[in-house]
XYZ file of C-alpha atoms in Angstrom:
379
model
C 0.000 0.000 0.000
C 1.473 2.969 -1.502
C 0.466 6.452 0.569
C 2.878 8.694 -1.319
C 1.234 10.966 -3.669
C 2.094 10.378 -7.059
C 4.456 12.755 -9.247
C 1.347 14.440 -11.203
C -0.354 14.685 -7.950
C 2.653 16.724 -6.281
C 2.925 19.068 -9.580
C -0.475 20.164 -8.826
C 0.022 20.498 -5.280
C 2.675 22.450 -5.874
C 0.927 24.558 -8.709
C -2.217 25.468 -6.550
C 0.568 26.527 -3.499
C 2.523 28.440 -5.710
C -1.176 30.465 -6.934
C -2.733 30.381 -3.412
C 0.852 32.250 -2.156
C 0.912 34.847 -4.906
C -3.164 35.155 -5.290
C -5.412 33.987 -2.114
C -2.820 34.570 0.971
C -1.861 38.198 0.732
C -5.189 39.085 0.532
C -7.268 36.420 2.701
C -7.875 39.024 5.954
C -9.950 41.555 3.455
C -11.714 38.413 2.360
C -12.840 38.352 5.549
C -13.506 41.636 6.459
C -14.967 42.533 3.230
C -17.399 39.494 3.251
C -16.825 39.047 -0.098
C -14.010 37.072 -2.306
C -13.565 39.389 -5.741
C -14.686 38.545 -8.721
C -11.150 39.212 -10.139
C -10.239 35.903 -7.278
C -12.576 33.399 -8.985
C -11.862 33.992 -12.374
C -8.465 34.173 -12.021
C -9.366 30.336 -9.899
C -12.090 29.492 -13.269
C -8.701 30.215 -15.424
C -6.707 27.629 -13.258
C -9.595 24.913 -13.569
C -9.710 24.839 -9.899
C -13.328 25.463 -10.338
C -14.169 22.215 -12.627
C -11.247 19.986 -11.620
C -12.246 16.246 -11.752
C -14.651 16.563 -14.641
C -13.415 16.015 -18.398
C -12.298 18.404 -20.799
C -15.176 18.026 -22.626
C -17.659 20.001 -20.479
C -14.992 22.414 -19.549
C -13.096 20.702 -16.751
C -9.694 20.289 -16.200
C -9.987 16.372 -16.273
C -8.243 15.454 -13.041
C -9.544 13.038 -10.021
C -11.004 13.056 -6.955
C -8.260 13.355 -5.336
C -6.811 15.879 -7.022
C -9.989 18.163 -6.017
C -9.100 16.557 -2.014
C -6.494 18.249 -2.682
C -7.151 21.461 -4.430
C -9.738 22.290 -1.634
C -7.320 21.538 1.083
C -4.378 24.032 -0.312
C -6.572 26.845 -0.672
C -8.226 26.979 2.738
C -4.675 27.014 4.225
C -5.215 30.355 2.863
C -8.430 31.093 2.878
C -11.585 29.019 4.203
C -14.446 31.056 2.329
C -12.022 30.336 -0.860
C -12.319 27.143 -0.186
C -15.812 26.208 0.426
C -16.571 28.637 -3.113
C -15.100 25.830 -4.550
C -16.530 23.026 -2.785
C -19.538 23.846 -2.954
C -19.848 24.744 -6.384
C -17.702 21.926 -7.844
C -19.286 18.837 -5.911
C -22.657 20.311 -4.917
C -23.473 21.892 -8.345
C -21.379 20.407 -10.727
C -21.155 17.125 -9.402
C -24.950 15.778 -9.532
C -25.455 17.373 -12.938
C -22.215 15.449 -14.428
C -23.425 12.208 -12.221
C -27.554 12.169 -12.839
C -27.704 15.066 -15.708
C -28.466 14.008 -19.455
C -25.587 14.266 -22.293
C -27.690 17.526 -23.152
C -27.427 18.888 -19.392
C -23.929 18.263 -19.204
C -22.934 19.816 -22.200
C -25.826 23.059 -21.367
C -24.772 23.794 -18.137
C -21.155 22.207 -17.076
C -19.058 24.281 -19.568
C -19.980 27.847 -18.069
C -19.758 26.168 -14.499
C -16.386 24.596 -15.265
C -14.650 27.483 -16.192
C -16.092 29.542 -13.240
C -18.141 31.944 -15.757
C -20.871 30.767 -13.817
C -21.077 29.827 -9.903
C -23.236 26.884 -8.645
C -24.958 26.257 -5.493
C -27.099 23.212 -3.723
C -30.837 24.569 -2.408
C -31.897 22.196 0.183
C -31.791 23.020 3.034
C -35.199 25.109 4.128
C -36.079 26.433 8.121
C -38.048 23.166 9.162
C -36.047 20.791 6.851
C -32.358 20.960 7.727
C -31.084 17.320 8.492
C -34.324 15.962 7.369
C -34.198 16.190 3.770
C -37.288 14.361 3.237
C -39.612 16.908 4.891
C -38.842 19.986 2.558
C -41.603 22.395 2.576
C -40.250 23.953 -1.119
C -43.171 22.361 -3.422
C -43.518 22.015 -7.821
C -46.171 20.973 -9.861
C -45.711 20.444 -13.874
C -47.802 22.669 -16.101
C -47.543 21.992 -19.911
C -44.136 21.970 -20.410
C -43.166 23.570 -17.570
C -42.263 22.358 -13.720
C -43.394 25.847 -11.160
C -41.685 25.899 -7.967
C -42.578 27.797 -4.465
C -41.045 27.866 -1.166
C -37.837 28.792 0.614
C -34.261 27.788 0.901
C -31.692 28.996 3.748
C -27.788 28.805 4.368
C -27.065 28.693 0.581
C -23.405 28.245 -0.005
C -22.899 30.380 -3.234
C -26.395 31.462 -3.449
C -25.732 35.446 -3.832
C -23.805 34.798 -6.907
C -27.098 34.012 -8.608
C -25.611 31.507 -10.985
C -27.232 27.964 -11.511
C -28.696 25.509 -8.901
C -29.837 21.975 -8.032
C -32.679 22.481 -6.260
C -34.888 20.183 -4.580
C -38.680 20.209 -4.527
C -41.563 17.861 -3.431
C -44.527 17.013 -5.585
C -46.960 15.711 -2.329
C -45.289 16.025 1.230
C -47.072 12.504 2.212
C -44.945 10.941 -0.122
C -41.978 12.437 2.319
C -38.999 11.310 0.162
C -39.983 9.278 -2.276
C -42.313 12.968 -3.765
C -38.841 14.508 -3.906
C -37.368 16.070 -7.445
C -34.275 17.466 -8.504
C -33.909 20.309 -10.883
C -31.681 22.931 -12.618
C -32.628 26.380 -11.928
C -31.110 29.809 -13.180
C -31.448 31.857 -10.001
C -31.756 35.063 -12.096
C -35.255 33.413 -13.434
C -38.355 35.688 -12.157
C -39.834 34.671 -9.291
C -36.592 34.388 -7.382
C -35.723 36.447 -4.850
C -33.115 36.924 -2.106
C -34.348 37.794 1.025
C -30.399 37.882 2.616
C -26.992 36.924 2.908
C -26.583 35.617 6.202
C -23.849 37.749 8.423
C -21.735 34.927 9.939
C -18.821 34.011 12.971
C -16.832 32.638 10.280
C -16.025 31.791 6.552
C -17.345 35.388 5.950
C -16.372 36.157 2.097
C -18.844 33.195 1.217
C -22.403 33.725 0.417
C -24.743 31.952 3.003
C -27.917 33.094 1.207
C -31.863 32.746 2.076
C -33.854 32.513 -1.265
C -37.990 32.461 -1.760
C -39.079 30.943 -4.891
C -42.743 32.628 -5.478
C -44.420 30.645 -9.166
C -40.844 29.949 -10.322
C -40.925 28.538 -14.036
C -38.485 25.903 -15.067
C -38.182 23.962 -18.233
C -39.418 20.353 -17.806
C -35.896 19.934 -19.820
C -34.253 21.141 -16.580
C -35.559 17.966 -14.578
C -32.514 16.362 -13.242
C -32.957 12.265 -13.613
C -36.099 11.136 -13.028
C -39.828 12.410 -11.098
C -39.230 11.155 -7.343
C -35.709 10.555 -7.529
C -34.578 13.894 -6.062
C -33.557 12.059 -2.631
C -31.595 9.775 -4.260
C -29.749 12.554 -5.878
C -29.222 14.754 -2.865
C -28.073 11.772 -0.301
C -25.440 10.598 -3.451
C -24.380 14.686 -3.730
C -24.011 14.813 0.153
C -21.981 11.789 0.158
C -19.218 13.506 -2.388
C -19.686 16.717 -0.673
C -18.325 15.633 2.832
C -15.004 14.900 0.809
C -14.762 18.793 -0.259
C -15.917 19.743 3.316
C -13.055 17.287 5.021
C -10.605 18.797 2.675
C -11.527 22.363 3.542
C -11.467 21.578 7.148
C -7.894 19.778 6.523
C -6.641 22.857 4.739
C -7.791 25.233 8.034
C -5.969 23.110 10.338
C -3.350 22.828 8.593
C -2.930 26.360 8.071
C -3.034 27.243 11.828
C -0.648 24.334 12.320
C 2.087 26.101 9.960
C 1.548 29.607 12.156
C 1.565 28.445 15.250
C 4.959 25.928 14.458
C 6.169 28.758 13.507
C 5.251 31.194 15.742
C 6.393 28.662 19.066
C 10.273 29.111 17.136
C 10.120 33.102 17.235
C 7.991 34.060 20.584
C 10.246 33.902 23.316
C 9.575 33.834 26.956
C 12.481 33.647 30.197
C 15.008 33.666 27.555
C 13.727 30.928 25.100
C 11.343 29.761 22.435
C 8.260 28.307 23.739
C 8.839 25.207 21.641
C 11.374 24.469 24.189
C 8.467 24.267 27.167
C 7.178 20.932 27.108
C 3.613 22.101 27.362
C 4.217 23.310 23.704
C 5.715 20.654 22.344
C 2.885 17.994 23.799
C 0.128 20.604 22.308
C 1.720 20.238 18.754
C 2.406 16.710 18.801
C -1.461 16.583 19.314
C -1.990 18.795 16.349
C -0.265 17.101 14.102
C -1.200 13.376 15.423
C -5.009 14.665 13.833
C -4.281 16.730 10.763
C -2.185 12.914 9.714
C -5.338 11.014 10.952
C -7.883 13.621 8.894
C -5.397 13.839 5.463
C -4.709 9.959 5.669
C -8.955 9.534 5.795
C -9.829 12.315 3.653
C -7.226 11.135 0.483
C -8.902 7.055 0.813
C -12.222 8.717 0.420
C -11.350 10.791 -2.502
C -9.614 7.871 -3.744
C -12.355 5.147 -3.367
C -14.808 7.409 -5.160
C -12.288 7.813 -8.081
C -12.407 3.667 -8.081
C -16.154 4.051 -8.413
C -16.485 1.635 -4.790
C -18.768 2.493 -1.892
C -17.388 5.040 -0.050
C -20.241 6.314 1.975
C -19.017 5.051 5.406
C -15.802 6.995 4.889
C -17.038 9.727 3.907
C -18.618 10.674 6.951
C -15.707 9.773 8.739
C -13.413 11.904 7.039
C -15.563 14.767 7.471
C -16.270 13.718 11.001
C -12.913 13.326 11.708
C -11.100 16.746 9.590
C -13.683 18.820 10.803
C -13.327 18.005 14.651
C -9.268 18.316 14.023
C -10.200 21.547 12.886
C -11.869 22.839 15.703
C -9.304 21.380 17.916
C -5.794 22.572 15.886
C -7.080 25.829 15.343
C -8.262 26.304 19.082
C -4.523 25.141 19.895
C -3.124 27.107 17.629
C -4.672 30.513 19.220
C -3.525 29.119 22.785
C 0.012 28.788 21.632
C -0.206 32.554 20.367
C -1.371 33.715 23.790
C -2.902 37.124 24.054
C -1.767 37.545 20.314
C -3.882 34.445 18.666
C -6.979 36.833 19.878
C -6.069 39.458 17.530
C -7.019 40.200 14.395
C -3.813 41.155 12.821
C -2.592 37.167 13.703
C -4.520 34.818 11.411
C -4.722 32.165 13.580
C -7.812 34.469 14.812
C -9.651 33.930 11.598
C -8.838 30.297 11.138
C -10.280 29.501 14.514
C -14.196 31.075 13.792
C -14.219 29.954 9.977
C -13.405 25.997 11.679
C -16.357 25.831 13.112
C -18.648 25.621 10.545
C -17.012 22.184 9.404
C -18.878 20.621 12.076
C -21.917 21.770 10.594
C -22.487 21.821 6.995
C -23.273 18.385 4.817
C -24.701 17.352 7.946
C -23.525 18.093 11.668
C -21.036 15.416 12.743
C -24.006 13.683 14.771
C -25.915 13.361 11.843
C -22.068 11.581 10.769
C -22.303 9.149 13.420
C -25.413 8.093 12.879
C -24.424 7.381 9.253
C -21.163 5.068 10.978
C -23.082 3.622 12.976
C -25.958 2.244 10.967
C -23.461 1.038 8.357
C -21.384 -0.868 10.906
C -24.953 -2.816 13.006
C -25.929 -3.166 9.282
Protein backbone atom coordinates (compact mmCIF):
# COMPACT_ATOMS: atom_id res chain seq x y z
CA UNK A 1 0.00 0.00 0.00
CA UNK A 2 1.47 2.97 -1.50
CA UNK A 3 0.47 6.45 0.57
CA UNK A 4 2.88 8.69 -1.32
CA UNK A 5 1.23 10.97 -3.67
CA UNK A 6 2.09 10.38 -7.06
CA UNK A 7 4.46 12.75 -9.25
CA UNK A 8 1.35 14.44 -11.20
CA UNK A 9 -0.35 14.68 -7.95
CA UNK A 10 2.65 16.72 -6.28
CA UNK A 11 2.92 19.07 -9.58
CA UNK A 12 -0.47 20.16 -8.83
CA UNK A 13 0.02 20.50 -5.28
CA UNK A 14 2.67 22.45 -5.87
CA UNK A 15 0.93 24.56 -8.71
CA UNK A 16 -2.22 25.47 -6.55
CA UNK A 17 0.57 26.53 -3.50
CA UNK A 18 2.52 28.44 -5.71
CA UNK A 19 -1.18 30.47 -6.93
CA UNK A 20 -2.73 30.38 -3.41
CA UNK A 21 0.85 32.25 -2.16
CA UNK A 22 0.91 34.85 -4.91
CA UNK A 23 -3.16 35.16 -5.29
CA UNK A 24 -5.41 33.99 -2.11
CA UNK A 25 -2.82 34.57 0.97
CA UNK A 26 -1.86 38.20 0.73
CA UNK A 27 -5.19 39.08 0.53
CA UNK A 28 -7.27 36.42 2.70
CA UNK A 29 -7.87 39.02 5.95
CA UNK A 30 -9.95 41.56 3.46
CA UNK A 31 -11.71 38.41 2.36
CA UNK A 32 -12.84 38.35 5.55
CA UNK A 33 -13.51 41.64 6.46
CA UNK A 34 -14.97 42.53 3.23
CA UNK A 35 -17.40 39.49 3.25
CA UNK A 36 -16.83 39.05 -0.10
CA UNK A 37 -14.01 37.07 -2.31
CA UNK A 38 -13.56 39.39 -5.74
CA UNK A 39 -14.69 38.55 -8.72
CA UNK A 40 -11.15 39.21 -10.14
CA UNK A 41 -10.24 35.90 -7.28
CA UNK A 42 -12.58 33.40 -8.99
CA UNK A 43 -11.86 33.99 -12.37
CA UNK A 44 -8.46 34.17 -12.02
CA UNK A 45 -9.37 30.34 -9.90
CA UNK A 46 -12.09 29.49 -13.27
CA UNK A 47 -8.70 30.22 -15.42
CA UNK A 48 -6.71 27.63 -13.26
CA UNK A 49 -9.60 24.91 -13.57
CA UNK A 50 -9.71 24.84 -9.90
CA UNK A 51 -13.33 25.46 -10.34
CA UNK A 52 -14.17 22.22 -12.63
CA UNK A 53 -11.25 19.99 -11.62
CA UNK A 54 -12.25 16.25 -11.75
CA UNK A 55 -14.65 16.56 -14.64
CA UNK A 56 -13.42 16.02 -18.40
CA UNK A 57 -12.30 18.40 -20.80
CA UNK A 58 -15.18 18.03 -22.63
CA UNK A 59 -17.66 20.00 -20.48
CA UNK A 60 -14.99 22.41 -19.55
CA UNK A 61 -13.10 20.70 -16.75
CA UNK A 62 -9.69 20.29 -16.20
CA UNK A 63 -9.99 16.37 -16.27
CA UNK A 64 -8.24 15.45 -13.04
CA UNK A 65 -9.54 13.04 -10.02
CA UNK A 66 -11.00 13.06 -6.95
CA UNK A 67 -8.26 13.35 -5.34
CA UNK A 68 -6.81 15.88 -7.02
CA UNK A 69 -9.99 18.16 -6.02
CA UNK A 70 -9.10 16.56 -2.01
CA UNK A 71 -6.49 18.25 -2.68
CA UNK A 72 -7.15 21.46 -4.43
CA UNK A 73 -9.74 22.29 -1.63
CA UNK A 74 -7.32 21.54 1.08
CA UNK A 75 -4.38 24.03 -0.31
CA UNK A 76 -6.57 26.85 -0.67
CA UNK A 77 -8.23 26.98 2.74
CA UNK A 78 -4.68 27.01 4.22
CA UNK A 79 -5.22 30.35 2.86
CA UNK A 80 -8.43 31.09 2.88
CA UNK A 81 -11.58 29.02 4.20
CA UNK A 82 -14.45 31.06 2.33
CA UNK A 83 -12.02 30.34 -0.86
CA UNK A 84 -12.32 27.14 -0.19
CA UNK A 85 -15.81 26.21 0.43
CA UNK A 86 -16.57 28.64 -3.11
CA UNK A 87 -15.10 25.83 -4.55
CA UNK A 88 -16.53 23.03 -2.79
CA UNK A 89 -19.54 23.85 -2.95
CA UNK A 90 -19.85 24.74 -6.38
CA UNK A 91 -17.70 21.93 -7.84
CA UNK A 92 -19.29 18.84 -5.91
CA UNK A 93 -22.66 20.31 -4.92
CA UNK A 94 -23.47 21.89 -8.34
CA UNK A 95 -21.38 20.41 -10.73
CA UNK A 96 -21.16 17.13 -9.40
CA UNK A 97 -24.95 15.78 -9.53
CA UNK A 98 -25.45 17.37 -12.94
CA UNK A 99 -22.22 15.45 -14.43
CA UNK A 100 -23.43 12.21 -12.22
CA UNK A 101 -27.55 12.17 -12.84
CA UNK A 102 -27.70 15.07 -15.71
CA UNK A 103 -28.47 14.01 -19.45
CA UNK A 104 -25.59 14.27 -22.29
CA UNK A 105 -27.69 17.53 -23.15
CA UNK A 106 -27.43 18.89 -19.39
CA UNK A 107 -23.93 18.26 -19.20
CA UNK A 108 -22.93 19.82 -22.20
CA UNK A 109 -25.83 23.06 -21.37
CA UNK A 110 -24.77 23.79 -18.14
CA UNK A 111 -21.15 22.21 -17.08
CA UNK A 112 -19.06 24.28 -19.57
CA UNK A 113 -19.98 27.85 -18.07
CA UNK A 114 -19.76 26.17 -14.50
CA UNK A 115 -16.39 24.60 -15.26
CA UNK A 116 -14.65 27.48 -16.19
CA UNK A 117 -16.09 29.54 -13.24
CA UNK A 118 -18.14 31.94 -15.76
CA UNK A 119 -20.87 30.77 -13.82
CA UNK A 120 -21.08 29.83 -9.90
CA UNK A 121 -23.24 26.88 -8.65
CA UNK A 122 -24.96 26.26 -5.49
CA UNK A 123 -27.10 23.21 -3.72
CA UNK A 124 -30.84 24.57 -2.41
CA UNK A 125 -31.90 22.20 0.18
CA UNK A 126 -31.79 23.02 3.03
CA UNK A 127 -35.20 25.11 4.13
CA UNK A 128 -36.08 26.43 8.12
CA UNK A 129 -38.05 23.17 9.16
CA UNK A 130 -36.05 20.79 6.85
CA UNK A 131 -32.36 20.96 7.73
CA UNK A 132 -31.08 17.32 8.49
CA UNK A 133 -34.32 15.96 7.37
CA UNK A 134 -34.20 16.19 3.77
CA UNK A 135 -37.29 14.36 3.24
CA UNK A 136 -39.61 16.91 4.89
CA UNK A 137 -38.84 19.99 2.56
CA UNK A 138 -41.60 22.39 2.58
CA UNK A 139 -40.25 23.95 -1.12
CA UNK A 140 -43.17 22.36 -3.42
CA UNK A 141 -43.52 22.01 -7.82
CA UNK A 142 -46.17 20.97 -9.86
CA UNK A 143 -45.71 20.44 -13.87
CA UNK A 144 -47.80 22.67 -16.10
CA UNK A 145 -47.54 21.99 -19.91
CA UNK A 146 -44.14 21.97 -20.41
CA UNK A 147 -43.17 23.57 -17.57
CA UNK A 148 -42.26 22.36 -13.72
CA UNK A 149 -43.39 25.85 -11.16
CA UNK A 150 -41.69 25.90 -7.97
CA UNK A 151 -42.58 27.80 -4.46
CA UNK A 152 -41.05 27.87 -1.17
CA UNK A 153 -37.84 28.79 0.61
CA UNK A 154 -34.26 27.79 0.90
CA UNK A 155 -31.69 29.00 3.75
CA UNK A 156 -27.79 28.81 4.37
CA UNK A 157 -27.06 28.69 0.58
CA UNK A 158 -23.41 28.25 0.00
CA UNK A 159 -22.90 30.38 -3.23
CA UNK A 160 -26.39 31.46 -3.45
CA UNK A 161 -25.73 35.45 -3.83
CA UNK A 162 -23.81 34.80 -6.91
CA UNK A 163 -27.10 34.01 -8.61
CA UNK A 164 -25.61 31.51 -10.99
CA UNK A 165 -27.23 27.96 -11.51
CA UNK A 166 -28.70 25.51 -8.90
CA UNK A 167 -29.84 21.98 -8.03
CA UNK A 168 -32.68 22.48 -6.26
CA UNK A 169 -34.89 20.18 -4.58
CA UNK A 170 -38.68 20.21 -4.53
CA UNK A 171 -41.56 17.86 -3.43
CA UNK A 172 -44.53 17.01 -5.58
CA UNK A 173 -46.96 15.71 -2.33
CA UNK A 174 -45.29 16.03 1.23
CA UNK A 175 -47.07 12.50 2.21
CA UNK A 176 -44.94 10.94 -0.12
CA UNK A 177 -41.98 12.44 2.32
CA UNK A 178 -39.00 11.31 0.16
CA UNK A 179 -39.98 9.28 -2.28
CA UNK A 180 -42.31 12.97 -3.76
CA UNK A 181 -38.84 14.51 -3.91
CA UNK A 182 -37.37 16.07 -7.45
CA UNK A 183 -34.28 17.47 -8.50
CA UNK A 184 -33.91 20.31 -10.88
CA UNK A 185 -31.68 22.93 -12.62
CA UNK A 186 -32.63 26.38 -11.93
CA UNK A 187 -31.11 29.81 -13.18
CA UNK A 188 -31.45 31.86 -10.00
CA UNK A 189 -31.76 35.06 -12.10
CA UNK A 190 -35.25 33.41 -13.43
CA UNK A 191 -38.35 35.69 -12.16
CA UNK A 192 -39.83 34.67 -9.29
CA UNK A 193 -36.59 34.39 -7.38
CA UNK A 194 -35.72 36.45 -4.85
CA UNK A 195 -33.12 36.92 -2.11
CA UNK A 196 -34.35 37.79 1.03
CA UNK A 197 -30.40 37.88 2.62
CA UNK A 198 -26.99 36.92 2.91
CA UNK A 199 -26.58 35.62 6.20
CA UNK A 200 -23.85 37.75 8.42
CA UNK A 201 -21.73 34.93 9.94
CA UNK A 202 -18.82 34.01 12.97
CA UNK A 203 -16.83 32.64 10.28
CA UNK A 204 -16.03 31.79 6.55
CA UNK A 205 -17.34 35.39 5.95
CA UNK A 206 -16.37 36.16 2.10
CA UNK A 207 -18.84 33.19 1.22
CA UNK A 208 -22.40 33.72 0.42
CA UNK A 209 -24.74 31.95 3.00
CA UNK A 210 -27.92 33.09 1.21
CA UNK A 211 -31.86 32.75 2.08
CA UNK A 212 -33.85 32.51 -1.26
CA UNK A 213 -37.99 32.46 -1.76
CA UNK A 214 -39.08 30.94 -4.89
CA UNK A 215 -42.74 32.63 -5.48
CA UNK A 216 -44.42 30.64 -9.17
CA UNK A 217 -40.84 29.95 -10.32
CA UNK A 218 -40.93 28.54 -14.04
CA UNK A 219 -38.48 25.90 -15.07
CA UNK A 220 -38.18 23.96 -18.23
CA UNK A 221 -39.42 20.35 -17.81
CA UNK A 222 -35.90 19.93 -19.82
CA UNK A 223 -34.25 21.14 -16.58
CA UNK A 224 -35.56 17.97 -14.58
CA UNK A 225 -32.51 16.36 -13.24
CA UNK A 226 -32.96 12.27 -13.61
CA UNK A 227 -36.10 11.14 -13.03
CA UNK A 228 -39.83 12.41 -11.10
CA UNK A 229 -39.23 11.15 -7.34
CA UNK A 230 -35.71 10.55 -7.53
CA UNK A 231 -34.58 13.89 -6.06
CA UNK A 232 -33.56 12.06 -2.63
CA UNK A 233 -31.59 9.78 -4.26
CA UNK A 234 -29.75 12.55 -5.88
CA UNK A 235 -29.22 14.75 -2.87
CA UNK A 236 -28.07 11.77 -0.30
CA UNK A 237 -25.44 10.60 -3.45
CA UNK A 238 -24.38 14.69 -3.73
CA UNK A 239 -24.01 14.81 0.15
CA UNK A 240 -21.98 11.79 0.16
CA UNK A 241 -19.22 13.51 -2.39
CA UNK A 242 -19.69 16.72 -0.67
CA UNK A 243 -18.33 15.63 2.83
CA UNK A 244 -15.00 14.90 0.81
CA UNK A 245 -14.76 18.79 -0.26
CA UNK A 246 -15.92 19.74 3.32
CA UNK A 247 -13.05 17.29 5.02
CA UNK A 248 -10.61 18.80 2.68
CA UNK A 249 -11.53 22.36 3.54
CA UNK A 250 -11.47 21.58 7.15
CA UNK A 251 -7.89 19.78 6.52
CA UNK A 252 -6.64 22.86 4.74
CA UNK A 253 -7.79 25.23 8.03
CA UNK A 254 -5.97 23.11 10.34
CA UNK A 255 -3.35 22.83 8.59
CA UNK A 256 -2.93 26.36 8.07
CA UNK A 257 -3.03 27.24 11.83
CA UNK A 258 -0.65 24.33 12.32
CA UNK A 259 2.09 26.10 9.96
CA UNK A 260 1.55 29.61 12.16
CA UNK A 261 1.57 28.45 15.25
CA UNK A 262 4.96 25.93 14.46
CA UNK A 263 6.17 28.76 13.51
CA UNK A 264 5.25 31.19 15.74
CA UNK A 265 6.39 28.66 19.07
CA UNK A 266 10.27 29.11 17.14
CA UNK A 267 10.12 33.10 17.23
CA UNK A 268 7.99 34.06 20.58
CA UNK A 269 10.25 33.90 23.32
CA UNK A 270 9.57 33.83 26.96
CA UNK A 271 12.48 33.65 30.20
CA UNK A 272 15.01 33.67 27.56
CA UNK A 273 13.73 30.93 25.10
CA UNK A 274 11.34 29.76 22.43
CA UNK A 275 8.26 28.31 23.74
CA UNK A 276 8.84 25.21 21.64
CA UNK A 277 11.37 24.47 24.19
CA UNK A 278 8.47 24.27 27.17
CA UNK A 279 7.18 20.93 27.11
CA UNK A 280 3.61 22.10 27.36
CA UNK A 281 4.22 23.31 23.70
CA UNK A 282 5.71 20.65 22.34
CA UNK A 283 2.89 17.99 23.80
CA UNK A 284 0.13 20.60 22.31
CA UNK A 285 1.72 20.24 18.75
CA UNK A 286 2.41 16.71 18.80
CA UNK A 287 -1.46 16.58 19.31
CA UNK A 288 -1.99 18.79 16.35
CA UNK A 289 -0.27 17.10 14.10
CA UNK A 290 -1.20 13.38 15.42
CA UNK A 291 -5.01 14.67 13.83
CA UNK A 292 -4.28 16.73 10.76
CA UNK A 293 -2.19 12.91 9.71
CA UNK A 294 -5.34 11.01 10.95
CA UNK A 295 -7.88 13.62 8.89
CA UNK A 296 -5.40 13.84 5.46
CA UNK A 297 -4.71 9.96 5.67
CA UNK A 298 -8.95 9.53 5.80
CA UNK A 299 -9.83 12.32 3.65
CA UNK A 300 -7.23 11.13 0.48
CA UNK A 301 -8.90 7.06 0.81
CA UNK A 302 -12.22 8.72 0.42
CA UNK A 303 -11.35 10.79 -2.50
CA UNK A 304 -9.61 7.87 -3.74
CA UNK A 305 -12.36 5.15 -3.37
CA UNK A 306 -14.81 7.41 -5.16
CA UNK A 307 -12.29 7.81 -8.08
CA UNK A 308 -12.41 3.67 -8.08
CA UNK A 309 -16.15 4.05 -8.41
CA UNK A 310 -16.49 1.64 -4.79
CA UNK A 311 -18.77 2.49 -1.89
CA UNK A 312 -17.39 5.04 -0.05
CA UNK A 313 -20.24 6.31 1.98
CA UNK A 314 -19.02 5.05 5.41
CA UNK A 315 -15.80 6.99 4.89
CA UNK A 316 -17.04 9.73 3.91
CA UNK A 317 -18.62 10.67 6.95
CA UNK A 318 -15.71 9.77 8.74
CA UNK A 319 -13.41 11.90 7.04
CA UNK A 320 -15.56 14.77 7.47
CA UNK A 321 -16.27 13.72 11.00
CA UNK A 322 -12.91 13.33 11.71
CA UNK A 323 -11.10 16.75 9.59
CA UNK A 324 -13.68 18.82 10.80
CA UNK A 325 -13.33 18.01 14.65
CA UNK A 326 -9.27 18.32 14.02
CA UNK A 327 -10.20 21.55 12.89
CA UNK A 328 -11.87 22.84 15.70
CA UNK A 329 -9.30 21.38 17.92
CA UNK A 330 -5.79 22.57 15.89
CA UNK A 331 -7.08 25.83 15.34
CA UNK A 332 -8.26 26.30 19.08
CA UNK A 333 -4.52 25.14 19.89
CA UNK A 334 -3.12 27.11 17.63
CA UNK A 335 -4.67 30.51 19.22
CA UNK A 336 -3.52 29.12 22.78
CA UNK A 337 0.01 28.79 21.63
CA UNK A 338 -0.21 32.55 20.37
CA UNK A 339 -1.37 33.72 23.79
CA UNK A 340 -2.90 37.12 24.05
CA UNK A 341 -1.77 37.54 20.31
CA UNK A 342 -3.88 34.45 18.67
CA UNK A 343 -6.98 36.83 19.88
CA UNK A 344 -6.07 39.46 17.53
CA UNK A 345 -7.02 40.20 14.40
CA UNK A 346 -3.81 41.15 12.82
CA UNK A 347 -2.59 37.17 13.70
CA UNK A 348 -4.52 34.82 11.41
CA UNK A 349 -4.72 32.17 13.58
CA UNK A 350 -7.81 34.47 14.81
CA UNK A 351 -9.65 33.93 11.60
CA UNK A 352 -8.84 30.30 11.14
CA UNK A 353 -10.28 29.50 14.51
CA UNK A 354 -14.20 31.07 13.79
CA UNK A 355 -14.22 29.95 9.98
CA UNK A 356 -13.41 26.00 11.68
CA UNK A 357 -16.36 25.83 13.11
CA UNK A 358 -18.65 25.62 10.55
CA UNK A 359 -17.01 22.18 9.40
CA UNK A 360 -18.88 20.62 12.08
CA UNK A 361 -21.92 21.77 10.59
CA UNK A 362 -22.49 21.82 6.99
CA UNK A 363 -23.27 18.39 4.82
CA UNK A 364 -24.70 17.35 7.95
CA UNK A 365 -23.53 18.09 11.67
CA UNK A 366 -21.04 15.42 12.74
CA UNK A 367 -24.01 13.68 14.77
CA UNK A 368 -25.91 13.36 11.84
CA UNK A 369 -22.07 11.58 10.77
CA UNK A 370 -22.30 9.15 13.42
CA UNK A 371 -25.41 8.09 12.88
CA UNK A 372 -24.42 7.38 9.25
CA UNK A 373 -21.16 5.07 10.98
CA UNK A 374 -23.08 3.62 12.98
CA UNK A 375 -25.96 2.24 10.97
CA UNK A 376 -23.46 1.04 8.36
CA UNK A 377 -21.38 -0.87 10.91
CA UNK A 378 -24.95 -2.82 13.01
CA UNK A 379 -25.93 -3.17 9.28
Amino acid sequence: MDFELSQDHKVLRDSVRDFVEKEIKPIARKIDEEHMIPDALVAKMGEMGLLGSYFPDEYGGAGLDMLSYAIVVEEVSKACGSSGVLISAHTSLCCGPIYTFGSEEQKKKWLPDLNTGKILGCFLLTEPEAGSDAGSLTTSYRKEGDEYVINGSKIFITNGGYRGTGVIFATSDRSLKHKGISAFIVDLKSPGVEILRNENKMGIRGSYTTAFAFDGVRVPAENLLGKEGEGFKIAMDTLNGGRIGIAAQALGIAEGAFERALAYSRERKQFGHPICENQAIQFKLADMYAKIETSKLMTYKAACLKDQKKSYTMESALCKMLASEAATYVTKEALQIHGGYGFICDYEVERMYRDAKITEIYEGTNEVQRVIISKMLLQ
